[in-house]
Amino acid sequence: MTSKKTGAVPRHIAVIMDGNGRWAKRRLLPRLAGHKQGVESLRRCARACVERGVQVLTVFAFSSENWNRPQEEVSGLMSLLATALAKEVSQLSRDGVRLYFVGDRSSLSEKVRHGLAQAEQQTAHNTRLILNICFNYGGRWDIAQAAEKLAAQGVAITPESLDRAMALAHVPDPDLLIRTGGEMRISNFLLWQAAYSEMYFSASLWPDFDEAELDLAIGAFNGRERRFGQTSEQIQQPSTPTVTA
């Protein structure tokens, strides 16, 4: 547990990358231009997390509700994903980043599914940063698929078994959840995993979110007292030294 003002870097940071469309609209550009700039911001954020010693970065790239957007935008996002995979994966691998794509792949095209699997395989040996890209993901879907998996296995559904069956069971829960773009909601993102995450809402649109903004979020995190259901006195109380015979 991390107490107040320790100066520690969050082990796991999660980000709702909001504001791409508004960033483009303010510049009289098509929404897809904002998403392209958002890829640049993700590259910058991943590099900054590596430099600061963050172990896990999880980002919300495409929610299960985003299929309801205009077909032109959805098609553009799928094309952008394919382009980004071809362009970025080799550099991410050189930077020591391991990729996981988290979400429901059943409704994705065979080409996209193959690209995701190939990117995961290409970066599987890396250890500097785990980058979870939540694509066609929803927090309610995650809980439902975990429960369905346990029921099919005949395993009792408990908080502990559900936790092990979640799509992000390979990483610890996020310490810090950031949402850019000025909105103050989590929009069906990591509903289970964010139970004790510290929340940070940034007015910065995602394409404008840079290293300085990340440091502000980390600084705010270090000003919080994380009690996990305990009292301040319990957190601040020094541990009793072990006495040996």
PDB file of C-alpha atoms in Angstrom:
ATOM      1  CA  MET A   1       0.000   0.000   0.000  1.00  0.00           C
ATOM      2  CA  THR A   2       1.207   3.479  -0.869  1.00  0.00           C
ATOM      3  CA  SER A   3       0.752   6.180   1.740  1.00  0.00           C
ATOM      4  CA  LYS A   4       0.446   9.916   1.177  1.00  0.00           C
ATOM      5  CA  LYS A   5       3.203  11.809  -0.665  1.00  0.00           C
ATOM      6  CA  THR A   6       5.648   8.986  -1.043  1.00  0.00           C
ATOM      7  CA  GLY A   7       6.771  10.188  -4.464  1.00  0.00           C
ATOM      8  CA  ALA A   8       6.318   6.664  -5.814  1.00  0.00           C
ATOM      9  CA  VAL A   9       5.503   6.069  -9.466  1.00  0.00           C
ATOM     10  CA  PRO A  10       2.225   4.178  -9.994  1.00  0.00           C
ATOM     11  CA  ARG A  11       2.937   0.602 -10.964  1.00  0.00           C
ATOM     12  CA  HIS A  12      -0.072   0.484 -13.302  1.00  0.00           C
ATOM     13  CA  ILE A  13      -1.612   3.490 -15.072  1.00  0.00           C
ATOM     14  CA  ALA A  14      -4.854   3.210 -17.062  1.00  0.00           C
ATOM     15  CA  VAL A  15      -6.012   5.899 -19.491  1.00  0.00           C
ATOM     16  CA  ILE A  16      -9.317   6.737 -21.156  1.00  0.00           C
ATOM     17  CA  MET A  17      -7.986   8.522 -24.230  1.00  0.00           C
ATOM     18  CA  ASP A  18     -10.819  10.997 -24.792  1.00  0.00           C
ATOM     19  CA  GLY A  19     -10.943  14.089 -26.989  1.00  0.00           C
ATOM     20  CA  ASN A  20      -9.618  13.030 -30.398  1.00  0.00           C
ATOM     21  CA  GLY A  21     -12.786  14.076 -32.232  1.00  0.00           C
ATOM     22  CA  ARG A  22     -13.044  17.435 -30.480  1.00  0.00           C
ATOM     23  CA  TRP A  23      -9.354  18.106 -31.133  1.00  0.00           C
ATOM     24  CA  ALA A  24      -9.969  17.598 -34.850  1.00  0.00           C
ATOM     25  CA  LYS A  25     -13.211  19.586 -34.900  1.00  0.00           C
ATOM     26  CA  ARG A  26     -11.524  22.626 -33.348  1.00  0.00           C
ATOM     27  CA  ARG A  27      -9.063  22.533 -36.252  1.00  0.00           C
ATOM     28  CA  LEU A  28     -11.781  21.994 -38.878  1.00  0.00           C
ATOM     29  CA  LEU A  29     -10.357  18.555 -39.602  1.00  0.00           C
ATOM     30  CA  PRO A  30     -12.158  15.201 -40.022  1.00  0.00           C
ATOM     31  CA  ARG A  31     -12.487  13.170 -36.829  1.00  0.00           C
ATOM     32  CA  LEU A  32     -10.086  10.538 -38.154  1.00  0.00           C
ATOM     33  CA  ALA A  33      -7.321  13.163 -38.157  1.00  0.00           C
ATOM     34  CA  GLY A  34      -7.812  13.439 -34.406  1.00  0.00           C
ATOM     35  CA  HIS A  35      -7.525   9.682 -34.017  1.00  0.00           C
ATOM     36  CA  LYS A  36      -4.288   9.706 -36.027  1.00  0.00           C
ATOM     37  CA  GLN A  37      -2.892  12.374 -33.730  1.00  0.00           C
ATOM     38  CA  GLY A  38      -4.080  10.267 -30.809  1.00  0.00           C
ATOM     39  CA  VAL A  39      -1.774   7.455 -31.961  1.00  0.00           C
ATOM     40  CA  GLU A  40       1.127   9.908 -31.715  1.00  0.00           C
ATOM     41  CA  SER A  41       0.081  10.741 -28.154  1.00  0.00           C
ATOM     42  CA  LEU A  42      -0.078   7.066 -27.245  1.00  0.00           C
ATOM     43  CA  ARG A  43       3.448   6.549 -28.556  1.00  0.00           C
ATOM     44  CA  ARG A  44       4.621   9.534 -26.495  1.00  0.00           C
ATOM     45  CA  CYS A  45       2.802   8.337 -23.362  1.00  0.00           C
ATOM     46  CA  ALA A  46       4.199   4.803 -23.639  1.00  0.00           C
ATOM     47  CA  ARG A  47       7.731   6.138 -23.986  1.00  0.00           C
ATOM     48  CA  ALA A  48       7.234   8.461 -21.005  1.00  0.00           C
ATOM     49  CA  CYS A  49       5.926   5.568 -18.890  1.00  0.00           C
ATOM     50  CA  VAL A  50       9.025   3.508 -19.735  1.00  0.00           C
ATOM     51  CA  GLU A  51      11.272   6.433 -18.761  1.00  0.00           C
ATOM     52  CA  ARG A  52       9.449   6.930 -15.448  1.00  0.00           C
ATOM     53  CA  GLY A  53       9.487   3.274 -14.449  1.00  0.00           C
ATOM     54  CA  VAL A  54       5.789   2.530 -14.863  1.00  0.00           C
ATOM     55  CA  GLN A  55       5.355  -1.214 -15.304  1.00  0.00           C
ATOM     56  CA  VAL A  56       1.905  -1.382 -16.915  1.00  0.00           C
ATOM     57  CA  LEU A  57      -0.010   1.038 -19.158  1.00  0.00           C
ATOM     58  CA  THR A  58      -3.593   0.170 -20.106  1.00  0.00           C
ATOM     59  CA  VAL A  59      -5.463   2.339 -22.617  1.00  0.00           C
ATOM     60  CA  PHE A  60      -9.057   2.408 -23.829  1.00  0.00           C
ATOM     61  CA  ALA A  61      -8.726   2.449 -27.626  1.00  0.00           C
ATOM     62  CA  PHE A  62     -12.148   1.264 -28.827  1.00  0.00           C
ATOM     63  CA  SER A  63     -15.129   0.457 -26.651  1.00  0.00           C
ATOM     64  CA  SER A  64     -17.838  -2.066 -27.412  1.00  0.00           C
ATOM     65  CA  GLU A  65     -20.202   0.924 -27.689  1.00  0.00           C
ATOM     66  CA  ASN A  66     -18.082   2.621 -30.364  1.00  0.00           C
ATOM     67  CA  TRP A  67     -19.624   0.387 -33.039  1.00  0.00           C
ATOM     68  CA  ASN A  68     -22.598   2.785 -32.840  1.00  0.00           C
ATOM     69  CA  ARG A  69     -20.510   5.626 -34.281  1.00  0.00           C
ATOM     70  CA  PRO A  70     -20.828   6.584 -37.988  1.00  0.00           C
ATOM     71  CA  GLN A  71     -19.702   3.724 -40.221  1.00  0.00           C
ATOM     72  CA  GLU A  72     -17.105   5.924 -41.903  1.00  0.00           C
ATOM     73  CA  GLU A  73     -15.427   6.614 -38.574  1.00  0.00           C
ATOM     74  CA  VAL A  74     -15.513   2.958 -37.494  1.00  0.00           C
ATOM     75  CA  SER A  75     -14.016   1.833 -40.806  1.00  0.00           C
ATOM     76  CA  GLY A  76     -11.361   4.523 -40.491  1.00  0.00           C
ATOM     77  CA  LEU A  77     -10.473   3.366 -36.976  1.00  0.00           C
ATOM     78  CA  MET A  78     -10.086  -0.223 -38.152  1.00  0.00           C
ATOM     79  CA  SER A  79      -7.837   0.910 -40.989  1.00  0.00           C
ATOM     80  CA  LEU A  80      -5.854   3.091 -38.596  1.00  0.00           C
ATOM     81  CA  LEU A  81      -5.355   0.130 -36.259  1.00  0.00           C
ATOM     82  CA  ALA A  82      -3.978  -1.989 -39.095  1.00  0.00           C
ATOM     83  CA  THR A  83      -1.644   0.822 -40.177  1.00  0.00           C
ATOM     84  CA  ALA A  84      -0.465   1.477 -36.628  1.00  0.00           C
ATOM     85  CA  LEU A  85       0.270  -2.209 -36.081  1.00  0.00           C
ATOM     86  CA  ALA A  86       2.393  -2.358 -39.224  1.00  0.00           C
ATOM     87  CA  LYS A  87       4.194   0.886 -38.393  1.00  0.00           C
ATOM     88  CA  GLU A  88       4.591   0.897 -34.618  1.00  0.00           C
ATOM     89  CA  VAL A  89       5.090  -2.670 -33.399  1.00  0.00           C
ATOM     90  CA  SER A  90       8.744  -2.978 -34.390  1.00  0.00           C
ATOM     91  CA  GLN A  91       9.651   0.252 -32.579  1.00  0.00           C
ATOM     92  CA  LEU A  92       7.629  -0.713 -29.520  1.00  0.00           C
ATOM     93  CA  SER A  93       9.472  -4.020 -29.453  1.00  0.00           C
ATOM     94  CA  ARG A  94      12.828  -2.228 -29.617  1.00  0.00           C
ATOM     95  CA  ASP A  95      11.674  -0.054 -26.709  1.00  0.00           C
ATOM     96  CA  GLY A  96      10.992  -3.170 -24.615  1.00  0.00           C
ATOM     97  CA  VAL A  97       7.187  -2.894 -24.719  1.00  0.00           C
ATOM     98  CA  ARG A  98       5.030  -6.017 -24.576  1.00  0.00           C
ATOM     99  CA  LEU A  99       1.621  -5.697 -26.228  1.00  0.00           C
ATOM    100  CA  TYR A 100      -1.638  -7.266 -25.135  1.00  0.00           C
ATOM    101  CA  PHE A 101      -4.910  -6.586 -26.945  1.00  0.00           C
ATOM    102  CA  VAL A 102      -7.756  -6.941 -24.483  1.00  0.00           C
ATOM    103  CA  GLY A 103     -11.353  -7.293 -25.607  1.00  0.00           C
ATOM    104  CA  ASP A 104     -13.851  -9.321 -27.615  1.00  0.00           C
ATOM    105  CA  ARG A 105     -12.210 -10.368 -30.888  1.00  0.00           C
ATOM    106  CA  SER A 106     -15.166 -12.382 -32.198  1.00  0.00           C
ATOM    107  CA  SER A 107     -16.660  -9.445 -34.145  1.00  0.00           C
ATOM    108  CA  LEU A 108     -13.346  -8.321 -35.648  1.00  0.00           C
ATOM    109  CA  SER A 109     -12.282  -9.271 -39.152  1.00  0.00           C
ATOM    110  CA  GLU A 110      -9.874 -12.146 -39.690  1.00  0.00           C
ATOM    111  CA  LYS A 111      -7.256  -9.666 -40.931  1.00  0.00           C
ATOM    112  CA  VAL A 112      -7.500  -7.571 -37.754  1.00  0.00           C
ATOM    113  CA  ARG A 113      -7.454 -10.636 -35.480  1.00  0.00           C
ATOM    114  CA  HIS A 114      -4.347 -11.928 -37.251  1.00  0.00           C
ATOM    115  CA  GLY A 115      -2.651  -8.538 -36.853  1.00  0.00           C
ATOM    116  CA  LEU A 116      -3.372  -8.429 -33.124  1.00  0.00           C
ATOM    117  CA  ALA A 117      -2.079 -11.953 -32.552  1.00  0.00           C
ATOM    118  CA  GLN A 118       1.047 -11.261 -34.614  1.00  0.00           C
ATOM    119  CA  ALA A 119       1.817  -8.071 -32.661  1.00  0.00           C
ATOM    120  CA  GLU A 120       1.429  -9.904 -29.348  1.00  0.00           C
ATOM    121  CA  GLN A 121       3.724 -12.682 -30.522  1.00  0.00           C
ATOM    122  CA  GLN A 122       6.343 -10.252 -31.852  1.00  0.00           C
ATOM    123  CA  THR A 123       6.592  -8.426 -28.505  1.00  0.00           C
ATOM    124  CA  ALA A 124       6.126 -11.416 -26.166  1.00  0.00           C
ATOM    125  CA  HIS A 125       9.759 -11.377 -24.981  1.00  0.00           C
ATOM    126  CA  ASN A 126       9.747  -7.732 -23.822  1.00  0.00           C
ATOM    127  CA  THR A 127       9.763  -6.799 -20.142  1.00  0.00           C
ATOM    128  CA  ARG A 128      10.189  -3.005 -19.741  1.00  0.00           C
ATOM    129  CA  LEU A 129       6.493  -2.113 -20.055  1.00  0.00           C
ATOM    130  CA  ILE A 130       3.268  -4.048 -20.552  1.00  0.00           C
ATOM    131  CA  LEU A 131       0.951  -2.075 -22.841  1.00  0.00           C
ATOM    132  CA  ASN A 132      -2.640  -3.312 -22.730  1.00  0.00           C
ATOM    133  CA  ILE A 133      -4.702  -1.911 -25.586  1.00  0.00           C
ATOM    134  CA  CYS A 134      -8.384  -2.385 -24.808  1.00  0.00           C
ATOM    135  CA  PHE A 135     -10.028  -2.785 -28.204  1.00  0.00           C
ATOM    136  CA  ASN A 136     -13.689  -3.716 -28.572  1.00  0.00           C
ATOM    137  CA  TYR A 137     -13.686  -3.811 -24.789  1.00  0.00           C
ATOM    138  CA  GLY A 138     -16.298  -3.013 -22.162  1.00  0.00           C
ATOM    139  CA  GLY A 139     -16.185  -3.453 -18.405  1.00  0.00           C
ATOM    140  CA  ARG A 140     -19.569  -5.186 -18.324  1.00  0.00           C
ATOM    141  CA  TRP A 141     -18.473  -7.538 -21.122  1.00  0.00           C
ATOM    142  CA  ASP A 142     -15.363  -8.376 -19.122  1.00  0.00           C
ATOM    143  CA  ILE A 143     -17.323  -9.320 -16.006  1.00  0.00           C
ATOM    144  CA  ALA A 144     -19.845 -11.325 -18.045  1.00  0.00           C
ATOM    145  CA  GLN A 145     -17.181 -13.252 -19.964  1.00  0.00           C
ATOM    146  CA  ALA A 146     -15.363 -14.060 -16.724  1.00  0.00           C
ATOM    147  CA  ALA A 147     -18.573 -15.381 -15.133  1.00  0.00           C
ATOM    148  CA  GLU A 148     -19.402 -17.382 -18.272  1.00  0.00           C
ATOM    149  CA  LYS A 149     -15.920 -18.905 -18.295  1.00  0.00           C
ATOM    150  CA  LEU A 150     -16.178 -19.982 -14.654  1.00  0.00           C
ATOM    151  CA  ALA A 151     -19.681 -21.408 -15.137  1.00  0.00           C
ATOM    152  CA  ALA A 152     -18.483 -23.458 -18.122  1.00  0.00           C
ATOM    153  CA  GLN A 153     -15.641 -24.834 -15.999  1.00  0.00           C
ATOM    154  CA  GLY A 154     -17.957 -25.592 -13.092  1.00  0.00           C
ATOM    155  CA  VAL A 155     -16.000 -23.235 -10.842  1.00  0.00           C
ATOM    156  CA  ALA A 156     -17.825 -21.385  -8.060  1.00  0.00           C
ATOM    157  CA  ILE A 157     -18.197 -17.683  -8.831  1.00  0.00           C
ATOM    158  CA  THR A 158     -16.485 -15.732  -6.056  1.00  0.00           C
ATOM    159  CA  PRO A 159     -14.629 -12.398  -6.053  1.00  0.00           C
ATOM    160  CA  GLU A 160     -11.356 -14.318  -6.114  1.00  0.00           C
ATOM    161  CA  SER A 161     -12.274 -16.637  -8.994  1.00  0.00           C
ATOM    162  CA  LEU A 162     -13.783 -13.783 -11.013  1.00  0.00           C
ATOM    163  CA  ASP A 163     -10.601 -11.788 -10.544  1.00  0.00           C
ATOM    164  CA  ARG A 164      -8.544 -14.641 -11.987  1.00  0.00           C
ATOM    165  CA  ALA A 165     -10.894 -14.952 -14.981  1.00  0.00           C
ATOM    166  CA  MET A 166     -10.861 -11.289 -15.981  1.00  0.00           C
ATOM    167  CA  ALA A 167      -9.322 -10.206 -19.263  1.00  0.00           C
ATOM    168  CA  LEU A 168      -6.619  -8.280 -17.364  1.00  0.00           C
ATOM    169  CA  ALA A 169      -5.741 -11.063 -14.920  1.00  0.00           C
ATOM    170  CA  HIS A 170      -2.141 -10.945 -16.184  1.00  0.00           C
ATOM    171  CA  VAL A 171      -1.499  -7.561 -14.515  1.00  0.00           C
ATOM    172  CA  PRO A 172      -2.244  -5.959 -11.128  1.00  0.00           C
ATOM    173  CA  ASP A 173      -5.210  -3.590 -10.859  1.00  0.00           C
ATOM    174  CA  PRO A 174      -4.496   0.001 -11.944  1.00  0.00           C
ATOM    175  CA  ASP A 175      -3.207   2.339  -9.260  1.00  0.00           C
ATOM    176  CA  LEU A 176      -4.118   5.436 -11.261  1.00  0.00           C
ATOM    177  CA  LEU A 177      -6.903   5.882 -13.813  1.00  0.00           C
ATOM    178  CA  ILE A 178      -6.634   8.987 -16.001  1.00  0.00           C
ATOM    179  CA  ARG A 179      -9.376  10.355 -18.249  1.00  0.00           C
ATOM    180  CA  THR A 180      -8.523  13.145 -20.649  1.00  0.00           C
ATOM    181  CA  GLY A 181     -10.921  15.491 -22.418  1.00  0.00           C
ATOM    182  CA  GLY A 182     -12.628  17.041 -19.385  1.00  0.00           C
ATOM    183  CA  GLU A 183     -15.341  14.417 -18.862  1.00  0.00           C
ATOM    184  CA  MET A 184     -15.710  12.921 -15.378  1.00  0.00           C
ATOM    185  CA  ARG A 185     -16.931   9.363 -15.871  1.00  0.00           C
ATOM    186  CA  ILE A 186     -15.291   6.021 -16.580  1.00  0.00           C
ATOM    187  CA  SER A 187     -17.597   4.987 -19.452  1.00  0.00           C
ATOM    188  CA  ASN A 188     -17.677   1.220 -18.876  1.00  0.00           C
ATOM    189  CA  PHE A 189     -13.882   0.960 -18.583  1.00  0.00           C
ATOM    190  CA  LEU A 190     -12.274  -1.452 -16.091  1.00  0.00           C
ATOM    191  CA  LEU A 191     -15.370  -1.581 -13.876  1.00  0.00           C
ATOM    192  CA  TRP A 192     -13.944  -4.473 -11.873  1.00  0.00           C
ATOM    193  CA  GLN A 193     -10.279  -3.527 -11.850  1.00  0.00           C
ATOM    194  CA  ALA A 194     -10.737   0.151 -10.949  1.00  0.00           C
ATOM    195  CA  ALA A 195     -12.415  -0.559  -7.596  1.00  0.00           C
ATOM    196  CA  TYR A 196      -9.559   1.090  -5.673  1.00  0.00           C
ATOM    197  CA  SER A 197      -7.886   3.103  -8.426  1.00  0.00           C
ATOM    198  CA  GLU A 198      -7.166   6.773  -7.857  1.00  0.00           C
ATOM    199  CA  MET A 199      -9.022   8.869 -10.460  1.00  0.00           C
ATOM    200  CA  TYR A 200      -7.519  11.830 -12.290  1.00  0.00           C
ATOM    201  CA  PHE A 201      -9.533  13.875 -14.776  1.00  0.00           C
ATOM    202  CA  SER A 202      -7.584  16.080 -17.167  1.00  0.00           C
ATOM    203  CA  ALA A 203      -9.076  18.912 -19.216  1.00  0.00           C
ATOM    204  CA  SER A 204      -6.440  18.272 -21.868  1.00  0.00           C
ATOM    205  CA  LEU A 205      -7.703  16.589 -25.031  1.00  0.00           C
ATOM    206  CA  TRP A 206      -5.883  13.317 -25.658  1.00  0.00           C
ATOM    207  CA  PRO A 207      -3.827  14.537 -28.668  1.00  0.00           C
ATOM    208  CA  ASP A 208      -2.502  17.344 -26.421  1.00  0.00           C
ATOM    209  CA  PHE A 209      -1.724  15.069 -23.456  1.00  0.00           C
ATOM    210  CA  ASP A 210       2.063  15.164 -23.112  1.00  0.00           C
ATOM    211  CA  GLU A 211       4.797  14.283 -20.626  1.00  0.00           C
ATOM    212  CA  ALA A 212       4.051  17.345 -18.495  1.00  0.00           C
ATOM    213  CA  GLU A 213       0.380  16.355 -18.231  1.00  0.00           C
ATOM    214  CA  LEU A 214       1.386  12.816 -17.270  1.00  0.00           C
ATOM    215  CA  ASP A 215       3.660  14.178 -14.551  1.00  0.00           C
ATOM    216  CA  LEU A 216       0.790  16.311 -13.210  1.00  0.00           C
ATOM    217  CA  ALA A 217      -1.354  13.183 -12.946  1.00  0.00           C
ATOM    218  CA  ILE A 218       1.415  11.253 -11.192  1.00  0.00           C
ATOM    219  CA  GLY A 219       1.972  14.194  -8.858  1.00  0.00           C
ATOM    220  CA  ALA A 220      -1.726  14.245  -7.972  1.00  0.00           C
ATOM    221  CA  PHE A 221      -1.577  10.496  -7.337  1.00  0.00           C
ATOM    222  CA  ASN A 222       1.266  11.039  -4.891  1.00  0.00           C
ATOM    223  CA  GLY A 223      -0.852  13.548  -2.995  1.00  0.00           C
ATOM    224  CA  ARG A 224      -3.536  10.960  -2.272  1.00  0.00           C
ATOM    225  CA  GLU A 225      -3.767   8.673   0.736  1.00  0.00           C
ATOM    226  CA  ARG A 226      -4.673   5.159  -0.363  1.00  0.00           C
ATOM    227  CA  ARG A 227      -6.395   3.407   2.546  1.00  0.00           C
ATOM    228  CA  PHE A 228      -8.021   0.339   0.916  1.00  0.00           C
ATOM    229  CA  GLY A 229     -10.798   0.353   3.526  1.00  0.00           C
ATOM    230  CA  GLN A 230      -8.524   1.061   6.490  1.00  0.00           C
ATOM    231  CA  THR A 231      -8.199   4.271   8.504  1.00  0.00           C
ATOM    232  CA  SER A 232      -5.503   6.922   8.180  1.00  0.00           C
ATOM    233  CA  GLU A 233      -4.149   5.869  11.566  1.00  0.00           C
ATOM    234  CA  GLN A 234      -3.751   2.269  10.455  1.00  0.00           C
ATOM    235  CA  ILE A 235      -1.927   3.299   7.270  1.00  0.00           C
ATOM    236  CA  GLN A 236       0.407   5.673   9.096  1.00  0.00           C
ATOM    237  CA  GLN A 237       1.129   3.320  12.006  1.00  0.00           C
ATOM    238  CA  PRO A 238       4.647   1.873  11.720  1.00  0.00           C
ATOM    239  CA  SER A 239       4.787  -1.869  11.457  1.00  0.00           C
ATOM    240  CA  THR A 240       5.789  -3.756  14.598  1.00  0.00           C
ATOM    241  CA  PRO A 241       9.321  -5.120  14.311  1.00  0.00           C
ATOM    242  CA  THR A 242       9.656  -8.875  14.328  1.00  0.00           C
ATOM    243  CA  VAL A 243      11.286 -10.253  17.515  1.00  0.00           C
ATOM    244  CA  THR A 244      13.363 -13.341  17.100  1.00  0.00           C
ATOM    245  CA  ALA A 245      14.596 -15.624  19.867  1.00  0.00           C
TER     246      ALA A 245
END
